[in-house]
Amino acid sequence: MPDTPFIHNLNAVNARIQRACHQFQVDPACVSLLAVSKTFSAQHVREAAQAGLRDFGENYVQEGIDKMTALPDLRGQLRWHFIGPLQSNKTKDVAHHFDWIHSIEREKIAQRLSDQRPKESAPLQACVQVNVSGESSKSGALPAEVEALCLFAATLPGLSLRGLMAIPEPTPDMAQQRAQFRALVQLYEKTKATLMREHASAGARFDVLSMGMSADLESAIAETPPRTQLIVRVGTALFGSRS
Ligand SMILES: *Cc1c(COP(=O)(O)O)cnc(C)c1O
């Protein structure tokens, strides 16, 4: 591998993941790296793909579609994840172009994504976003709403409900980072148990926690329970700071 700045960053991120997995006894095979390419160019995505990354996260629908269109030779090799807030007038574009959505926060959006998913495509892989701090200014379903929303989304044929996502309050304090992730994990476990009871096949598919970013991925790994897939969503630590 050539020693480019990107490769250097990627090696550092992978080393952080490996070290945290070792320290907190998490199987590294259970951790996947989602490269958050928002604000970076299609050429940055190409370089990351050449280094072996396959999963890319975008916050703006059109920006993501523009990058997919600019990389026709990589079509079918990459998985595109929509991770930003989604208005109902943009659900069709997400249903048609993306492989994953991490940011479902209400029934109407889930219903539209399912209805608009093309029949020839695999179901859209989906996480419900949780507002773990419960502040009204923040995105995501409130913790008290999450179970009902998941039960609803789990029945939709165009979606495959995979788990929960959160963006906690930024804090440099690792104990506070871990407490916020632990709250998400507890909600995840409660929701999984309910899904298992009501809808065993949907419960079995519900195995993903989307949590941890550049500044707190070690805390996310520390709180990951066994038999769960962790998706860490990393932008800055891979691509540099966003202007
Ligand atoms: C921007 C963003 C990230 C990446 O954040 P970094 O701190 O740059 O790693 C992760 N998740 C979501 C939802 C984002 O919007």
PDB file of C-alpha atoms and ligand atoms in Angstrom:
ATOM      1  CA  MET A   1       0.000   0.000   0.000  1.00  0.00           C
ATOM      2  CA  PRO A   2       1.493   3.439  -0.911  1.00  0.00           C
ATOM      3  CA  ASP A   3       2.068   5.722   2.055  1.00  0.00           C
ATOM      4  CA  THR A   4      -0.475   8.445   1.282  1.00  0.00           C
ATOM      5  CA  PRO A   5      -2.044  10.646   3.983  1.00  0.00           C
ATOM      6  CA  PHE A   6      -5.259   8.657   3.611  1.00  0.00           C
ATOM      7  CA  ILE A   7      -3.502   5.310   4.112  1.00  0.00           C
ATOM      8  CA  HIS A   8      -1.728   6.761   7.123  1.00  0.00           C
ATOM      9  CA  ASN A   9      -5.091   7.831   8.639  1.00  0.00           C
ATOM     10  CA  LEU A  10      -6.716   4.504   7.793  1.00  0.00           C
ATOM     11  CA  ASN A  11      -3.897   2.588   9.476  1.00  0.00           C
ATOM     12  CA  ALA A  12      -4.259   4.774  12.567  1.00  0.00           C
ATOM     13  CA  VAL A  13      -8.035   4.233  12.729  1.00  0.00           C
ATOM     14  CA  ASN A  14      -7.652   0.480  12.254  1.00  0.00           C
ATOM     15  CA  ALA A  15      -5.003   0.422  14.993  1.00  0.00           C
ATOM     16  CA  ARG A  16      -7.367   2.272  17.371  1.00  0.00           C
ATOM     17  CA  ILE A  17     -10.123  -0.252  16.608  1.00  0.00           C
ATOM     18  CA  GLN A  18      -7.771  -3.219  17.133  1.00  0.00           C
ATOM     19  CA  ARG A  19      -6.421  -1.816  20.386  1.00  0.00           C
ATOM     20  CA  ALA A  20      -9.895  -1.104  21.793  1.00  0.00           C
ATOM     21  CA  CYS A  21     -11.143  -4.557  20.753  1.00  0.00           C
ATOM     22  CA  HIS A  22      -8.223  -6.123  22.577  1.00  0.00           C
ATOM     23  CA  GLN A  23      -8.656  -3.956  25.668  1.00  0.00           C
ATOM     24  CA  PHE A  24     -12.412  -4.489  25.941  1.00  0.00           C
ATOM     25  CA  GLN A  25     -12.475  -8.089  24.666  1.00  0.00           C
ATOM     26  CA  VAL A  26     -14.626  -7.450  21.636  1.00  0.00           C
ATOM     27  CA  ASP A  27     -14.208  -9.663  18.567  1.00  0.00           C
ATOM     28  CA  PRO A  28     -12.719  -7.395  15.837  1.00  0.00           C
ATOM     29  CA  ALA A  29     -14.867  -9.246  13.292  1.00  0.00           C
ATOM     30  CA  CYS A  30     -17.898  -7.654  14.981  1.00  0.00           C
ATOM     31  CA  VAL A  31     -16.700  -4.103  14.241  1.00  0.00           C
ATOM     32  CA  SER A  32     -17.133  -2.530  10.825  1.00  0.00           C
ATOM     33  CA  LEU A  33     -15.845   0.794   9.645  1.00  0.00           C
ATOM     34  CA  LEU A  34     -18.213   3.147   7.838  1.00  0.00           C
ATOM     35  CA  ALA A  35     -16.203   5.891   6.108  1.00  0.00           C
ATOM     36  CA  VAL A  36     -18.170   9.135   6.394  1.00  0.00           C
ATOM     37  CA  SER A  37     -17.316  10.866   3.117  1.00  0.00           C
ATOM     38  CA  LYS A  38     -19.689  13.844   3.460  1.00  0.00           C
ATOM     39  CA  THR A  39     -18.138  17.070   2.069  1.00  0.00           C
ATOM     40  CA  PHE A  40     -15.265  15.048   0.519  1.00  0.00           C
ATOM     41  CA  SER A  41     -15.074  14.385  -3.212  1.00  0.00           C
ATOM     42  CA  ALA A  42     -15.728  11.296  -5.296  1.00  0.00           C
ATOM     43  CA  GLN A  43     -11.949  11.104  -5.753  1.00  0.00           C
ATOM     44  CA  HIS A  44     -11.552  10.738  -1.973  1.00  0.00           C
ATOM     45  CA  VAL A  45     -14.080   7.896  -2.059  1.00  0.00           C
ATOM     46  CA  ARG A  46     -12.134   6.261  -4.899  1.00  0.00           C
ATOM     47  CA  GLU A  47      -8.909   6.448  -2.917  1.00  0.00           C
ATOM     48  CA  ALA A  48     -10.616   4.930   0.125  1.00  0.00           C
ATOM     49  CA  ALA A  49     -12.098   2.177  -2.050  1.00  0.00           C
ATOM     50  CA  GLN A  50      -8.655   1.433  -3.473  1.00  0.00           C
ATOM     51  CA  ALA A  51      -7.460   1.016   0.117  1.00  0.00           C
ATOM     52  CA  GLY A  52     -10.170  -1.613   0.625  1.00  0.00           C
ATOM     53  CA  LEU A  53     -13.043   0.329   2.217  1.00  0.00           C
ATOM     54  CA  ARG A  54     -16.493  -0.598   0.941  1.00  0.00           C
ATOM     55  CA  ASP A  55     -18.976   1.294   3.148  1.00  0.00           C
ATOM     56  CA  PHE A  56     -19.487   5.036   2.746  1.00  0.00           C
ATOM     57  CA  GLY A  57     -21.748   7.389   4.697  1.00  0.00           C
ATOM     58  CA  GLU A  58     -23.408  10.537   3.386  1.00  0.00           C
ATOM     59  CA  ASN A  59     -25.592  13.152   5.111  1.00  0.00           C
ATOM     60  CA  TYR A  60     -27.081  14.870   2.072  1.00  0.00           C
ATOM     61  CA  VAL A  61     -29.043  12.858  -0.462  1.00  0.00           C
ATOM     62  CA  GLN A  62     -27.977  14.719  -3.597  1.00  0.00           C
ATOM     63  CA  GLU A  63     -24.314  14.889  -2.589  1.00  0.00           C
ATOM     64  CA  GLY A  64     -24.319  11.108  -2.155  1.00  0.00           C
ATOM     65  CA  ILE A  65     -26.034  10.460  -5.483  1.00  0.00           C
ATOM     66  CA  ASP A  66     -23.580  12.788  -7.252  1.00  0.00           C
ATOM     67  CA  LYS A  67     -20.659  10.719  -5.901  1.00  0.00           C
ATOM     68  CA  MET A  68     -22.296   7.432  -6.943  1.00  0.00           C
ATOM     69  CA  THR A  69     -22.813   8.868 -10.437  1.00  0.00           C
ATOM     70  CA  ALA A  70     -19.182  10.032 -10.583  1.00  0.00           C
ATOM     71  CA  LEU A  71     -17.939   6.498  -9.796  1.00  0.00           C
ATOM     72  CA  PRO A  72     -19.732   4.294 -12.360  1.00  0.00           C
ATOM     73  CA  ASP A  73     -16.946   1.690 -12.403  1.00  0.00           C
ATOM     74  CA  LEU A  74     -17.405   1.118  -8.642  1.00  0.00           C
ATOM     75  CA  ARG A  75     -21.172   0.608  -8.907  1.00  0.00           C
ATOM     76  CA  GLY A  76     -22.096  -2.632  -7.186  1.00  0.00           C
ATOM     77  CA  GLN A  77     -18.821  -2.758  -5.233  1.00  0.00           C
ATOM     78  CA  LEU A  78     -19.618  -0.095  -2.646  1.00  0.00           C
ATOM     79  CA  ARG A  79     -22.387   0.127  -0.054  1.00  0.00           C
ATOM     80  CA  TRP A  80     -23.821   3.597   0.475  1.00  0.00           C
ATOM     81  CA  HIS A  81     -25.281   4.526   3.856  1.00  0.00           C
ATOM     82  CA  PHE A  82     -27.567   7.501   4.380  1.00  0.00           C
ATOM     83  CA  ILE A  83     -26.839   8.872   7.866  1.00  0.00           C
ATOM     84  CA  GLY A  84     -28.350  12.384   7.876  1.00  0.00           C
ATOM     85  CA  PRO A  85     -31.754  13.816   8.738  1.00  0.00           C
ATOM     86  CA  LEU A  86     -34.297  12.826   6.063  1.00  0.00           C
ATOM     87  CA  GLN A  87     -37.327  14.845   4.938  1.00  0.00           C
ATOM     88  CA  SER A  88     -40.247  13.016   3.368  1.00  0.00           C
ATOM     89  CA  ASN A  89     -39.709  14.654  -0.048  1.00  0.00           C
ATOM     90  CA  LYS A  90     -36.285  12.926  -0.274  1.00  0.00           C
ATOM     91  CA  THR A  91     -37.277   9.402   0.759  1.00  0.00           C
ATOM     92  CA  LYS A  92     -37.652   8.212  -2.830  1.00  0.00           C
ATOM     93  CA  ASP A  93     -34.044   9.120  -3.676  1.00  0.00           C
ATOM     94  CA  VAL A  94     -32.781   7.257  -0.629  1.00  0.00           C
ATOM     95  CA  ALA A  95     -34.995   4.237  -1.401  1.00  0.00           C
ATOM     96  CA  HIS A  96     -33.687   4.145  -4.985  1.00  0.00           C
ATOM     97  CA  HIS A  97     -29.974   4.819  -4.488  1.00  0.00           C
ATOM     98  CA  PHE A  98     -28.786   3.804  -1.025  1.00  0.00           C
ATOM     99  CA  ASP A  99     -28.161   0.400   0.592  1.00  0.00           C
ATOM    100  CA  TRP A 100     -28.609   1.513   4.193  1.00  0.00           C
ATOM    101  CA  ILE A 101     -30.314   4.215   6.196  1.00  0.00           C
ATOM    102  CA  HIS A 102     -29.229   4.856   9.805  1.00  0.00           C
ATOM    103  CA  SER A 103     -31.549   7.766  10.554  1.00  0.00           C
ATOM    104  CA  ILE A 104     -35.182   6.621  10.596  1.00  0.00           C
ATOM    105  CA  GLU A 105     -36.935   8.654  13.291  1.00  0.00           C
ATOM    106  CA  ARG A 106     -40.658   8.333  12.535  1.00  0.00           C
ATOM    107  CA  GLU A 107     -43.224   5.943  11.071  1.00  0.00           C
ATOM    108  CA  LYS A 108     -44.091   8.067   8.072  1.00  0.00           C
ATOM    109  CA  ILE A 109     -40.489   8.042   6.825  1.00  0.00           C
ATOM    110  CA  ALA A 110     -40.197   4.276   7.362  1.00  0.00           C
ATOM    111  CA  GLN A 111     -43.445   3.662   5.478  1.00  0.00           C
ATOM    112  CA  ARG A 112     -42.431   5.838   2.529  1.00  0.00           C
ATOM    113  CA  LEU A 113     -38.964   4.253   2.263  1.00  0.00           C
ATOM    114  CA  SER A 114     -40.530   0.788   2.213  1.00  0.00           C
ATOM    115  CA  ASP A 115     -43.208   1.731  -0.335  1.00  0.00           C
ATOM    116  CA  GLN A 116     -40.660   3.434  -2.601  1.00  0.00           C
ATOM    117  CA  ARG A 117     -37.968   0.731  -2.457  1.00  0.00           C
ATOM    118  CA  PRO A 118     -37.777  -0.789  -5.970  1.00  0.00           C
ATOM    119  CA  LYS A 119     -39.137  -4.348  -5.999  1.00  0.00           C
ATOM    120  CA  GLU A 120     -36.023  -5.664  -7.757  1.00  0.00           C
ATOM    121  CA  SER A 121     -33.714  -4.309  -5.021  1.00  0.00           C
ATOM    122  CA  ALA A 122     -32.871  -6.033  -1.749  1.00  0.00           C
ATOM    123  CA  PRO A 123     -34.699  -4.460   1.215  1.00  0.00           C
ATOM    124  CA  LEU A 124     -33.154  -1.207   2.461  1.00  0.00           C
ATOM    125  CA  GLN A 125     -31.070  -2.036   5.557  1.00  0.00           C
ATOM    126  CA  ALA A 126     -32.330   0.268   8.292  1.00  0.00           C
ATOM    127  CA  CYS A 127     -31.536   1.560  11.748  1.00  0.00           C
ATOM    128  CA  VAL A 128     -33.763   3.696  13.940  1.00  0.00           C
ATOM    129  CA  GLN A 129     -31.973   6.789  15.222  1.00  0.00           C
ATOM    130  CA  VAL A 130     -32.398   7.452  18.932  1.00  0.00           C
ATOM    131  CA  ASN A 131     -32.156  10.808  20.655  1.00  0.00           C
ATOM    132  CA  VAL A 132     -30.320   9.394  23.677  1.00  0.00           C
ATOM    133  CA  SER A 133     -30.095  12.699  25.515  1.00  0.00           C
ATOM    134  CA  GLY A 134     -33.851  13.308  25.049  1.00  0.00           C
ATOM    135  CA  GLU A 135     -33.283  16.992  24.222  1.00  0.00           C
ATOM    136  CA  SER A 136     -35.999  18.328  21.950  1.00  0.00           C
ATOM    137  CA  SER A 137     -33.447  20.095  19.722  1.00  0.00           C
ATOM    138  CA  LYS A 138     -31.808  16.807  18.752  1.00  0.00           C
ATOM    139  CA  SER A 139     -32.580  14.381  15.907  1.00  0.00           C
ATOM    140  CA  GLY A 140     -33.898  10.913  16.528  1.00  0.00           C
ATOM    141  CA  ALA A 141     -36.836   9.178  18.145  1.00  0.00           C
ATOM    142  CA  LEU A 142     -37.213   9.647  21.884  1.00  0.00           C
ATOM    143  CA  PRO A 143     -36.243   6.559  23.901  1.00  0.00           C
ATOM    144  CA  ALA A 144     -39.899   6.028  24.897  1.00  0.00           C
ATOM    145  CA  GLU A 145     -40.941   5.917  21.211  1.00  0.00           C
ATOM    146  CA  VAL A 146     -38.270   3.525  19.975  1.00  0.00           C
ATOM    147  CA  GLU A 147     -39.925   0.172  20.649  1.00  0.00           C
ATOM    148  CA  ALA A 148     -43.175   1.055  18.887  1.00  0.00           C
ATOM    149  CA  LEU A 149     -41.302   2.525  15.922  1.00  0.00           C
ATOM    150  CA  CYS A 150     -39.146  -0.612  15.624  1.00  0.00           C
ATOM    151  CA  LEU A 151     -42.176  -2.919  15.824  1.00  0.00           C
ATOM    152  CA  PHE A 152     -43.743  -0.908  13.027  1.00  0.00           C
ATOM    153  CA  ALA A 153     -40.618  -0.776  10.830  1.00  0.00           C
ATOM    154  CA  ALA A 154     -39.969  -4.501  11.303  1.00  0.00           C
ATOM    155  CA  THR A 155     -43.184  -5.352   9.454  1.00  0.00           C
ATOM    156  CA  LEU A 156     -42.420  -3.292   6.330  1.00  0.00           C
ATOM    157  CA  PRO A 157     -41.456  -5.405   3.300  1.00  0.00           C
ATOM    158  CA  GLY A 158     -39.124  -2.847   1.721  1.00  0.00           C
ATOM    159  CA  LEU A 159     -37.022  -2.490   4.861  1.00  0.00           C
ATOM    160  CA  SER A 160     -34.825  -4.852   6.830  1.00  0.00           C
ATOM    161  CA  LEU A 161     -34.690  -3.387  10.330  1.00  0.00           C
ATOM    162  CA  ARG A 162     -31.159  -4.003  11.612  1.00  0.00           C
ATOM    163  CA  GLY A 163     -30.734  -1.987  14.816  1.00  0.00           C
ATOM    164  CA  LEU A 164     -30.302   1.373  16.486  1.00  0.00           C
ATOM    165  CA  MET A 165     -28.128   4.423  15.839  1.00  0.00           C
ATOM    166  CA  ALA A 166     -27.262   7.425  18.005  1.00  0.00           C
ATOM    167  CA  ILE A 167     -25.113  10.552  17.967  1.00  0.00           C
ATOM    168  CA  PRO A 168     -24.548  11.339  21.659  1.00  0.00           C
ATOM    169  CA  GLU A 169     -23.620  14.707  23.122  1.00  0.00           C
ATOM    170  CA  PRO A 170     -19.938  15.316  22.360  1.00  0.00           C
ATOM    171  CA  THR A 171     -17.823  15.154  25.508  1.00  0.00           C
ATOM    172  CA  PRO A 172     -14.114  14.468  26.054  1.00  0.00           C
ATOM    173  CA  ASP A 173     -14.961  12.470  29.202  1.00  0.00           C
ATOM    174  CA  MET A 174     -14.769   8.773  28.395  1.00  0.00           C
ATOM    175  CA  ALA A 175     -17.021   7.824  31.320  1.00  0.00           C
ATOM    176  CA  GLN A 176     -19.734  10.132  29.969  1.00  0.00           C
ATOM    177  CA  GLN A 177     -19.246   8.834  26.418  1.00  0.00           C
ATOM    178  CA  ARG A 178     -19.640   5.279  27.678  1.00  0.00           C
ATOM    179  CA  ALA A 179     -22.722   6.108  29.758  1.00  0.00           C
ATOM    180  CA  GLN A 180     -24.474   7.504  26.672  1.00  0.00           C
ATOM    181  CA  PHE A 181     -23.593   4.462  24.561  1.00  0.00           C
ATOM    182  CA  ARG A 182     -24.679   2.193  27.428  1.00  0.00           C
ATOM    183  CA  ALA A 183     -28.103   3.851  27.391  1.00  0.00           C
ATOM    184  CA  LEU A 184     -28.390   3.047  23.669  1.00  0.00           C
ATOM    185  CA  VAL A 185     -27.273  -0.548  24.253  1.00  0.00           C
ATOM    186  CA  GLN A 186     -29.875  -1.027  26.991  1.00  0.00           C
ATOM    187  CA  LEU A 187     -32.599   0.246  24.702  1.00  0.00           C
ATOM    188  CA  TYR A 188     -31.285  -1.999  21.924  1.00  0.00           C
ATOM    189  CA  GLU A 189     -31.429  -5.077  24.171  1.00  0.00           C
ATOM    190  CA  LYS A 190     -34.934  -4.299  25.390  1.00  0.00           C
ATOM    191  CA  THR A 191     -36.133  -3.697  21.831  1.00  0.00           C
ATOM    192  CA  LYS A 192     -34.490  -6.866  20.545  1.00  0.00           C
ATOM    193  CA  ALA A 193     -36.223  -8.913  23.264  1.00  0.00           C
ATOM    194  CA  THR A 194     -39.592  -7.400  22.338  1.00  0.00           C
ATOM    195  CA  LEU A 195     -39.030  -8.048  18.635  1.00  0.00           C
ATOM    196  CA  MET A 196     -38.027 -11.646  19.407  1.00  0.00           C
ATOM    197  CA  ARG A 197     -41.274 -12.159  21.301  1.00  0.00           C
ATOM    198  CA  GLU A 198     -43.549 -10.525  18.741  1.00  0.00           C
ATOM    199  CA  HIS A 199     -41.762 -11.342  15.542  1.00  0.00           C
ATOM    200  CA  ALA A 200     -38.929 -13.872  15.963  1.00  0.00           C
ATOM    201  CA  SER A 201     -37.416 -13.509  12.492  1.00  0.00           C
ATOM    202  CA  ALA A 202     -37.303  -9.715  12.807  1.00  0.00           C
ATOM    203  CA  GLY A 203     -35.728 -10.093  16.240  1.00  0.00           C
ATOM    204  CA  ALA A 204     -33.006 -12.341  14.850  1.00  0.00           C
ATOM    205  CA  ARG A 205     -32.153  -9.811  12.114  1.00  0.00           C
ATOM    206  CA  PHE A 206     -31.893  -6.967  14.638  1.00  0.00           C
ATOM    207  CA  ASP A 207     -28.170  -7.178  15.407  1.00  0.00           C
ATOM    208  CA  VAL A 208     -26.574  -3.776  14.692  1.00  0.00           C
ATOM    209  CA  LEU A 209     -25.479  -0.839  16.819  1.00  0.00           C
ATOM    210  CA  SER A 210     -24.429   2.198  14.776  1.00  0.00           C
ATOM    211  CA  MET A 211     -22.435   4.254  17.277  1.00  0.00           C
ATOM    212  CA  GLY A 212     -19.012   5.800  17.708  1.00  0.00           C
ATOM    213  CA  MET A 213     -17.335   8.467  15.566  1.00  0.00           C
ATOM    214  CA  SER A 214     -13.784   9.846  15.268  1.00  0.00           C
ATOM    215  CA  ALA A 215     -13.686  11.162  18.826  1.00  0.00           C
ATOM    216  CA  ASP A 216     -15.367   8.326  20.719  1.00  0.00           C
ATOM    217  CA  LEU A 217     -15.045   5.050  18.833  1.00  0.00           C
ATOM    218  CA  GLU A 218     -13.151   3.390  21.724  1.00  0.00           C
ATOM    219  CA  SER A 219     -16.089   4.079  24.059  1.00  0.00           C
ATOM    220  CA  ALA A 220     -18.488   2.578  21.518  1.00  0.00           C
ATOM    221  CA  ILE A 221     -16.358  -0.567  21.293  1.00  0.00           C
ATOM    222  CA  ALA A 222     -16.148  -0.755  25.089  1.00  0.00           C
ATOM    223  CA  GLU A 223     -19.954  -0.866  25.349  1.00  0.00           C
ATOM    224  CA  THR A 224     -20.609  -3.321  22.504  1.00  0.00           C
ATOM    225  CA  PRO A 225     -22.311  -6.469  23.780  1.00  0.00           C
ATOM    226  CA  PRO A 226     -21.458  -9.947  22.435  1.00  0.00           C
ATOM    227  CA  ARG A 227     -23.126 -11.203  19.229  1.00  0.00           C
ATOM    228  CA  THR A 228     -23.722  -7.650  18.027  1.00  0.00           C
ATOM    229  CA  GLN A 229     -22.377  -5.926  14.927  1.00  0.00           C
ATOM    230  CA  LEU A 230     -20.935  -2.497  15.705  1.00  0.00           C
ATOM    231  CA  ILE A 231     -20.755   0.071  12.901  1.00  0.00           C
ATOM    232  CA  VAL A 232     -18.431   2.951  13.757  1.00  0.00           C
ATOM    233  CA  ARG A 233     -19.061   5.994  11.551  1.00  0.00           C
ATOM    234  CA  VAL A 234     -15.727   7.764  11.030  1.00  0.00           C
ATOM    235  CA  GLY A 235     -15.190  10.944   9.018  1.00  0.00           C
ATOM    236  CA  THR A 236     -12.531  13.336  10.319  1.00  0.00           C
ATOM    237  CA  ALA A 237     -10.060  10.693  11.491  1.00  0.00           C
ATOM    238  CA  LEU A 238     -10.002   9.215   7.956  1.00  0.00           C
ATOM    239  CA  PHE A 239     -10.424  12.167   5.597  1.00  0.00           C
ATOM    240  CA  GLY A 240      -9.246  15.106   7.723  1.00  0.00           C
ATOM    241  CA  SER A 241     -11.288  18.010   9.056  1.00  0.00           C
ATOM    242  CA  ARG A 242     -14.245  19.309   7.075  1.00  0.00           C
ATOM    243  CA  SER A 243     -14.083  22.934   5.953  1.00  0.00           C
TER     244      SER A 243
HETATM  245  C1  LIG B   1     -20.384  13.630  10.253  1.00  0.00           C
HETATM  246  C2  LIG B   1     -20.959  12.420  10.897  1.00  0.00           C
HETATM  247  C3  LIG B   1     -20.133  11.397  11.389  1.00  0.00           C
HETATM  248  C4  LIG B   1     -18.615  11.459  11.358  1.00  0.00           C
HETATM  249  O1  LIG B   1     -18.142  12.329  12.320  1.00  0.00           O
HETATM  250  P1  LIG B   1     -16.566  12.498  12.603  1.00  0.00           P
HETATM  251  O2  LIG B   1     -16.519  13.146  13.934  1.00  0.00           O
HETATM  252  O3  LIG B   1     -16.021  13.355  11.510  1.00  0.00           O
HETATM  253  O4  LIG B   1     -15.973  11.139  12.605  1.00  0.00           O
HETATM  254  C5  LIG B   1     -20.738  10.283  11.919  1.00  0.00           C
HETATM  255  N1  LIG B   1     -22.073  10.162  11.977  1.00  0.00           N
HETATM  256  C6  LIG B   1     -22.898  11.107  11.523  1.00  0.00           C
HETATM  257  C7  LIG B   1     -24.367  10.905  11.601  1.00  0.00           C
HETATM  258  C8  LIG B   1     -22.373  12.268  10.978  1.00  0.00           C
HETATM  259  O5  LIG B   1     -23.204  13.219  10.541  1.00  0.00           O
END
